[in-house]
Coordinates of C-alpha atoms in Angstrom, one line a residue:
M6 CA 0.1 -0.3 0.1
N7 CA 1.0 3.2 -1.0
S8 CA 2.5 5.8 2.1
L9 CA -0.2 8.1 3.1
P10 CA 0.2 11.7 4.0
K11 CA 0.5 11.2 7.8
S12 CA -1.7 15.4 8.1
L13 CA -4.3 17.5 6.7
P14 CA -2.6 19.1 3.9
D15 CA -3.3 22.8 3.2
L16 CA -6.7 21.8 1.5
N17 CA -6.3 26.1 -0.3
N18 CA -4.1 24.5 -2.8
L19 CA -6.5 21.6 -3.9
S20 CA -7.9 22.3 -7.3
L21 CA -11.5 23.0 -8.3
A22 CA -12.4 19.6 -8.8
E23 CA -10.3 18.0 -5.1
Q24 CA -12.6 21.1 -3.0
V25 CA -15.5 20.4 -4.2
A26 CA -15.1 16.6 -3.8
Q27 CA -14.3 17.8 -0.2
M28 CA -17.8 19.1 -0.4
V29 CA -19.0 15.7 -0.6
V30 CA -20.0 12.7 1.5
V31 CA -21.1 9.8 0.1
R32 CA -22.9 6.7 1.6
A33 CA -21.1 3.6 2.5
S34 CA -21.7 -0.2 4.6
G35 CA -20.3 -0.3 7.6
Y36 CA -19.0 -3.9 6.7
L37 CA -15.8 -4.6 5.1
F38 CA -17.2 -6.9 2.3
D39 CA -19.3 -6.5 -1.0
H40 CA -21.4 -9.0 0.1
Q41 CA -22.5 -7.5 3.1
I42 CA -23.8 -4.9 1.7
Q43 CA -27.5 -4.0 2.2
Y44 CA -28.8 -0.9 0.0
P45 CA -26.4 -1.7 -3.3
I46 CA -28.7 1.4 -4.7
W47 CA -26.8 4.1 -1.8
E48 CA -24.1 2.1 -1.1
P49 CA -20.8 1.3 -3.9
P50 CA -19.0 -1.7 -3.5
A51 CA -15.3 -1.1 -2.5
Q52 CA -13.2 -1.1 -5.5
Q53 CA -16.1 2.0 -6.7
L54 CA -15.6 3.6 -3.1
Q55 CA -11.8 3.2 -2.7
R56 CA -11.6 4.8 -6.0
W57 CA -13.7 7.8 -4.7
L58 CA -11.8 7.9 -1.9
Q59 CA -8.3 7.8 -3.5
E60 CA -8.5 9.5 -7.0
L61 CA -11.7 12.2 -6.4
G62 CA -10.3 12.5 -3.0
I63 CA -14.1 12.5 -1.1
G64 CA -14.4 14.2 2.1
G65 CA -16.0 12.1 3.8
V66 CA -18.4 9.0 4.5
I67 CA -22.2 8.0 6.2
L68 CA -21.8 5.0 7.7
L69 CA -24.4 2.4 8.1
G70 CA -24.3 -1.4 9.2
G71 CA -21.9 -3.7 11.0
S72 CA -20.9 -4.7 14.5
A73 CA -18.9 -1.9 16.7
V74 CA -15.9 -3.8 16.2
E75 CA -16.2 -3.8 12.7
L76 CA -16.9 -0.7 12.0
A77 CA -13.9 0.0 14.0
L78 CA -11.5 -1.8 11.1
R79 CA -13.9 -0.5 8.4
S80 CA -13.2 3.1 9.6
K81 CA -9.5 2.6 9.6
Q82 CA -9.8 0.9 6.2
L83 CA -12.0 4.0 5.0
Q84 CA -8.9 6.3 6.3
E85 CA -6.0 4.5 4.5
W86 CA -8.1 4.7 1.2
A87 CA -8.1 8.3 2.0
K88 CA -6.2 10.9 -0.3
I89 CA -7.1 13.6 2.2
P90 CA -8.5 12.5 5.6
L91 CA -12.0 11.8 6.2
L92 CA -14.9 12.6 8.4
I93 CA -16.9 9.5 9.1
A94 CA -20.2 10.5 10.0
A95 CA -23.2 8.0 11.3
D96 CA -27.0 9.0 12.4
I97 CA -26.2 7.8 16.3
E98 CA -29.4 9.8 17.5
E99 CA -29.8 6.9 20.4
G100 CA -26.3 6.6 20.6
V101 CA -23.9 4.4 18.6
G102 CA -25.5 1.1 19.7
Q103 CA -29.0 2.2 17.8
R104 CA -26.9 1.9 14.2
F105 CA -23.8 -0.9 15.4
A106 CA -24.1 -3.5 17.9
G107 CA -22.0 -4.3 20.4
A108 CA -22.8 -0.3 21.6
T109 CA -24.8 1.7 24.5
W110 CA -28.2 1.9 22.5
F111 CA -30.1 4.5 24.7
P112 CA -34.1 5.3 25.1
P113 CA -35.6 7.8 22.0
P114 CA -35.1 10.9 22.5
M115 CA -38.3 11.7 23.2
A116 CA -38.7 9.8 25.9
L117 CA -35.9 12.0 27.7
G118 CA -38.1 14.8 26.7
A119 CA -40.9 13.5 28.9
I120 CA -39.0 12.4 31.9
A121 CA -38.1 16.6 31.2
Q122 CA -41.4 17.4 31.9
N123 CA -41.8 16.5 35.7
D124 CA -38.2 16.0 36.5
P125 CA -35.7 18.4 34.5
E126 CA -32.9 17.8 36.0
P127 CA -32.1 14.1 35.9
A128 CA -33.1 14.2 32.5
L129 CA -30.3 17.2 31.5
Q130 CA -27.9 14.8 33.3
Y131 CA -29.1 11.8 31.3
V132 CA -28.5 14.1 27.9
R133 CA -25.8 14.7 28.9
T134 CA -24.2 11.8 29.9
M135 CA -25.4 10.3 26.5
G136 CA -23.6 12.6 24.5
E137 CA -20.5 11.9 27.1
I138 CA -21.1 8.3 26.1
T139 CA -22.1 8.8 22.6
A140 CA -18.8 10.4 22.0
T141 CA -16.2 8.0 23.6
E142 CA -18.0 5.0 22.0
A143 CA -18.2 6.7 18.3
L144 CA -14.1 7.8 18.4
A145 CA -13.5 4.3 19.7
I146 CA -14.8 2.6 16.5
G147 CA -13.6 5.7 13.5
I148 CA -16.8 7.4 14.4
N149 CA -15.8 11.6 14.7
W150 CA -18.7 12.6 13.2
I151 CA -22.0 12.7 15.3
L152 CA -25.8 13.6 13.3
A153 CA -26.7 14.5 16.1
P154 CA -28.9 15.9 18.3
V155 CA -32.3 16.3 16.7
V156 CA -33.5 19.9 17.8
D157 CA -37.4 20.0 15.7
V158 CA -40.1 20.8 18.1
N159 CA -41.9 17.7 17.6
N160 CA -45.3 19.7 18.0
N161 CA -47.4 17.5 14.9
S162 CA -48.6 13.7 16.1
Q163 CA -48.8 12.9 12.6
N164 CA -45.0 13.4 12.0
P165 CA -43.7 10.3 10.0
V166 CA -40.5 11.4 10.0
I167 CA -39.3 12.9 13.3
N168 CA -42.1 11.9 15.8
V169 CA -39.6 9.7 18.8
R170 CA -36.4 11.2 17.1
S171 CA -37.1 14.6 19.1
F172 CA -37.3 15.7 22.6
G173 CA -40.4 16.6 22.2
D174 CA -43.2 19.7 21.5
N175 CA -42.4 22.2 23.9
P176 CA -39.2 24.2 22.4
Q177 CA -37.7 25.0 25.8
I178 CA -37.4 21.6 26.7
V179 CA -36.1 20.4 23.4
S180 CA -33.7 23.6 23.8
Q181 CA -32.6 22.5 26.9
L182 CA -31.8 18.7 26.1
A183 CA -30.1 19.7 22.6
S184 CA -27.8 21.6 24.4
A185 CA -27.0 19.0 27.2
F186 CA -25.9 16.3 24.0
I187 CA -23.8 18.6 22.9
E188 CA -22.0 19.4 25.9
G189 CA -21.9 16.1 26.5
T190 CA -19.8 15.8 23.9
R191 CA -17.8 18.9 24.2
P192 CA -14.1 17.5 26.0
Y193 CA -13.6 14.9 23.0
P194 CA -12.1 15.7 19.3
V195 CA -15.5 14.9 17.7
L196 CA -18.4 17.1 15.7
T197 CA -22.1 17.7 16.8
T198 CA -25.0 18.2 14.1
A199 CA -27.6 19.9 15.1
K200 CA -30.6 18.6 12.9
H201 CA -33.3 19.6 10.4
F202 CA -33.1 23.6 10.1
P203 CA -35.0 25.3 10.3
G204 CA -37.5 23.3 11.6
H205 CA -39.1 19.4 10.5
G206 CA -41.0 18.7 13.9
D207 CA -44.6 20.2 12.5
T208 CA -44.9 18.0 9.1
A209 CA -47.3 15.5 8.5
T210 CA -45.3 14.3 5.0
D211 CA -42.5 12.5 4.6
S212 CA -39.6 14.7 3.2
H213 CA -37.9 11.0 2.3
L214 CA -40.5 10.8 -0.5
D215 CA -41.8 14.0 -1.2
L216 CA -41.9 18.1 -0.2
P217 CA -43.4 19.3 3.2
I218 CA -44.6 22.9 3.4
L219 CA -44.8 24.7 6.5
P220 CA -47.0 27.6 6.0
H221 CA -46.4 29.4 9.4
S222 CA -46.0 33.4 10.3
P223 CA -42.4 34.3 11.2
P224 CA -43.1 34.9 14.3
R225 CA -44.8 31.6 15.0
L226 CA -41.4 30.4 13.4
A227 CA -39.0 32.4 16.0
T228 CA -41.1 31.1 18.8
V229 CA -41.1 27.6 18.1
E230 CA -38.9 26.4 15.6
L231 CA -36.0 28.6 15.5
P232 CA -35.1 28.0 19.4
P233 CA -33.4 25.3 19.3
F234 CA -31.2 25.8 17.1
T235 CA -30.1 29.4 18.5
N236 CA -30.1 27.3 21.3
A237 CA -27.4 24.6 19.8
I238 CA -25.2 27.5 18.5
A239 CA -25.0 29.0 22.0
A240 CA -24.2 25.4 22.9
G241 CA -21.0 25.3 20.1
V242 CA -22.6 22.8 17.8
D243 CA -20.6 22.1 15.2
A244 CA -22.5 21.9 11.6
I245 CA -26.8 22.1 11.2
M246 CA -28.2 20.2 8.7
T247 CA -30.9 21.2 6.5
A248 CA -34.4 20.9 6.3
H249 CA -36.1 18.9 3.1
L250 CA -39.2 21.1 3.3
L251 CA -40.9 24.7 2.0
I252 CA -41.1 27.3 4.2
T253 CA -43.6 29.9 2.2
A254 CA -43.0 33.1 4.7
W255 CA -39.1 32.9 3.8
D256 CA -39.1 31.3 0.7
D257 CA -42.0 30.2 -1.2
Q258 CA -39.7 29.4 -4.3
H259 CA -37.1 26.7 -3.0
P260 CA -37.1 24.6 0.1
A261 CA -35.2 25.1 2.6
T262 CA -31.8 23.1 1.3
L263 CA -31.6 25.0 -1.7
S264 CA -32.4 28.7 -0.6
E265 CA -29.8 31.5 -0.2
R266 CA -32.4 33.8 1.8
I267 CA -33.1 30.4 4.5
L268 CA -29.3 29.4 4.8
T269 CA -27.1 31.8 4.2
Q270 CA -29.2 35.0 5.0
L271 CA -31.2 33.4 8.0
L272 CA -28.6 30.6 9.3
R273 CA -25.3 32.6 8.5
T274 CA -26.0 36.3 8.7
D275 CA -29.1 36.6 11.7
L276 CA -28.4 33.5 13.6
G277 CA -24.2 34.3 12.9
F278 CA -23.8 30.7 12.8
E279 CA -20.1 29.9 11.2
G280 CA -20.3 26.2 11.2
L281 CA -20.6 24.0 8.6
I282 CA -24.0 23.6 7.0
V283 CA -24.8 20.1 5.4
T284 CA -27.5 19.4 3.1
D285 CA -30.2 16.0 4.3
A286 CA -29.6 13.2 2.2
L287 CA -29.8 14.7 -1.8
V288 CA -31.3 11.1 -2.9
M289 CA -34.2 11.7 -0.9
G290 CA -37.5 12.2 -2.7
A291 CA -38.3 16.1 -1.9
I292 CA -35.1 16.9 -3.7
A293 CA -34.2 14.7 -6.6
N294 CA -37.6 13.6 -7.6
R295 CA -38.1 17.7 -8.1
Y296 CA -35.1 19.3 -9.1
G297 CA -32.8 16.5 -10.1
A298 CA -29.8 15.3 -9.1
D299 CA -27.0 17.4 -10.4
E300 CA -28.6 20.8 -10.2
A301 CA -29.8 20.0 -6.5
T302 CA -26.5 20.1 -5.7
V303 CA -25.6 23.3 -8.0
M304 CA -28.1 24.6 -6.0
A305 CA -27.3 24.1 -2.6
V306 CA -23.7 25.3 -3.0
E307 CA -25.5 28.3 -4.5
A308 CA -27.8 28.8 -1.5
G309 CA -24.9 28.2 1.2
A310 CA -24.3 24.7 1.9
D311 CA -20.9 23.1 2.7
I312 CA -21.2 19.1 2.7
L313 CA -23.6 17.9 0.3
L314 CA -24.8 14.6 1.8
M315 CA -24.9 11.6 -0.5
P316 CA -25.4 13.5 -3.6
V317 CA -27.2 11.0 -6.4
N318 CA -24.1 10.8 -7.8
P319 CA -20.9 11.7 -6.2
E320 CA -19.2 11.6 -9.6
T321 CA -21.5 14.0 -11.6
A322 CA -22.3 15.6 -8.6
I323 CA -18.8 17.5 -8.4
E324 CA -18.5 18.5 -12.2
A325 CA -21.4 19.3 -12.0
V326 CA -20.5 22.4 -9.1
C327 CA -16.8 22.5 -11.1
Q328 CA -19.2 23.3 -14.5
A329 CA -21.6 26.2 -12.7
V330 CA -18.4 27.7 -11.1
E331 CA -16.3 27.8 -14.2
Q332 CA -19.3 29.6 -15.8
G333 CA -19.5 32.0 -13.3
R334 CA -23.1 30.6 -11.7
I335 CA -20.8 30.2 -8.5
S336 CA -18.1 32.2 -7.1
R337 CA -14.4 30.3 -6.5
Q338 CA -15.1 32.2 -3.4
R339 CA -17.8 31.0 -2.4
I340 CA -16.5 27.1 -2.3
Q341 CA -13.1 28.3 -0.4
A342 CA -15.9 29.3 2.4
S343 CA -16.7 25.9 2.6
V344 CA -13.7 24.0 2.5
E345 CA -12.1 26.4 4.7
R346 CA -15.1 25.0 7.1
I347 CA -14.5 21.8 6.4
S348 CA -10.3 22.6 6.7
R349 CA -11.2 23.3 10.7
A350 CA -13.8 20.8 11.4
K351 CA -11.3 18.3 10.5
R352 CA -8.4 19.9 12.2
K353 CA -10.3 19.8 15.1
V354 CA -11.9 15.6 14.9
G355 CA -7.7 15.5 15.2
Y356 CA -7.0 13.4 11.9
H357 CA -3.7 12.3 13.3
S358 CA -6.0 9.9 15.8
Q359 CA -8.1 8.7 12.9
R360 CA -5.4 7.5 10.9
E361 CA -3.5 6.0 13.0
G362 CA -5.1 5.3 16.5
L363 CA -7.9 2.9 16.0
D364 CA -7.1 -0.6 17.0
E365 CA -9.2 -3.0 16.5
H366 CA -8.1 -5.3 19.5
S367 CA -9.1 -3.5 22.0
T368 CA -12.3 -1.4 20.9
A369 CA -14.8 -3.8 22.3
Q370 CA -12.7 -4.5 25.6
Q371 CA -12.8 -0.2 25.5
I372 CA -16.9 -0.2 24.9
A373 CA -17.8 -2.5 27.6
S374 CA -15.4 -0.6 30.0
L375 CA -17.9 2.4 30.1
Q376 CA -20.4 3.0 32.5
N377 CA -23.7 3.7 31.6
P378 CA -25.6 5.9 33.9
L379 CA -28.7 5.3 32.8
S380 CA -28.9 1.9 33.1
Q381 CA -28.0 2.3 36.4
Q382 CA -30.9 4.4 37.8

C-alpha cells in the first residue's frame, strides 16, 4: 500500500475538483465485504468506493450496518484508502448502538423529553451523559462526526419522519436537552449536528418521499422552530443539517436546503452560525424527484451548503458544481469559504488519531468498560 500523508494538507492548494470533492459525503456500508452490503442502491462496492476516496478525494462517508468492532476495522480501512483524512459520520441519535451492534443504545429522545417535563435536572444529566458516552464510543470505532442531536420541535402527532427522534413538543425542553447533549460531547474531538434546519417537527409529510410545506408565519417560526437551533449554536454545535421542506413565509420558491434566503441570510447572517451547513441526504425524494440530481447539488451550494450529503451520483455532482463555477454561476470564493470550514472541522477531530489511533483489538474492551448511568437508575 502506498504511504499516506500523516497530516491534513492545506485544502486551499487543491484543484477546484478536489475542493468540491471535499464537500461531498457519500454513503458506505459499515461492513467490510461487498456481499454484506444491505443497500446497493446507495452503498457502492469496495472498488468504486476506494476509487472515490483515493482518486476523487471525497471528503467524508456516512456509515450504516455492522457491529462496533467491524466498524473499527471499516473506518480504519476507509481512512487508509482516503487521499485526504475523512470525516466519518453516522446517524447515532440514540447512541452508537442504535446503528452498530455491541455499543450503547439509549432510549429515544422523546422518552427523555417526557422525563424532563416532570423532572428536568435528572433528564439534563442523563442527556449530558448520553452525549459523553456517544462521543466516547464513536471515537473508539473511528466515527468523528455525530449526526445528532435532533432539535426539531415535534408538535405534529402525525409526523412520520421525526416523531420520537425529537425531544418533544416544547421548544424550551428541546433546546435544553439538545444543548445538554452537545455539552456532553464537548471534551471530545467529535463534531455534533443540530437538525433539521429550520425545523421539521410540524409536518405530516415524509421528506424522503415528497416535499413537506410549513405554512407558519415568521413570528410563529421564531418562537417555536428556531429557538432550539439558536440554543444549539450557543452551546457550540459544529454543524447544522438542513430540512427538505418549503417554508413559504421565508421562501415560497425553494425548499430550505436549496434556499439562499434561509441558509445564508437566516442561518449565517441573522443567527451568526459559523460552522458547517450540511444538506440532508440529496437522494431523498423531496429534492431528487423535483430538481434533478445534479442541479440540486448546484442549487445547494448556491444556497450556502458546505457539505453535500449523499448526492445521487457523486462524480456527476462534482462535475456539475465545477461547471457552475467555471460558468460564473458559483464564485470560486464561495467554494473556498466551504473548504475553509471543512478544514477547521477536520482539524478539530484530530486527523492523526483517525488514521493511526484505531486499535480494533481493544475496541470491544473499551466499549465494555464504559459505565452507562442511565442503566443504573
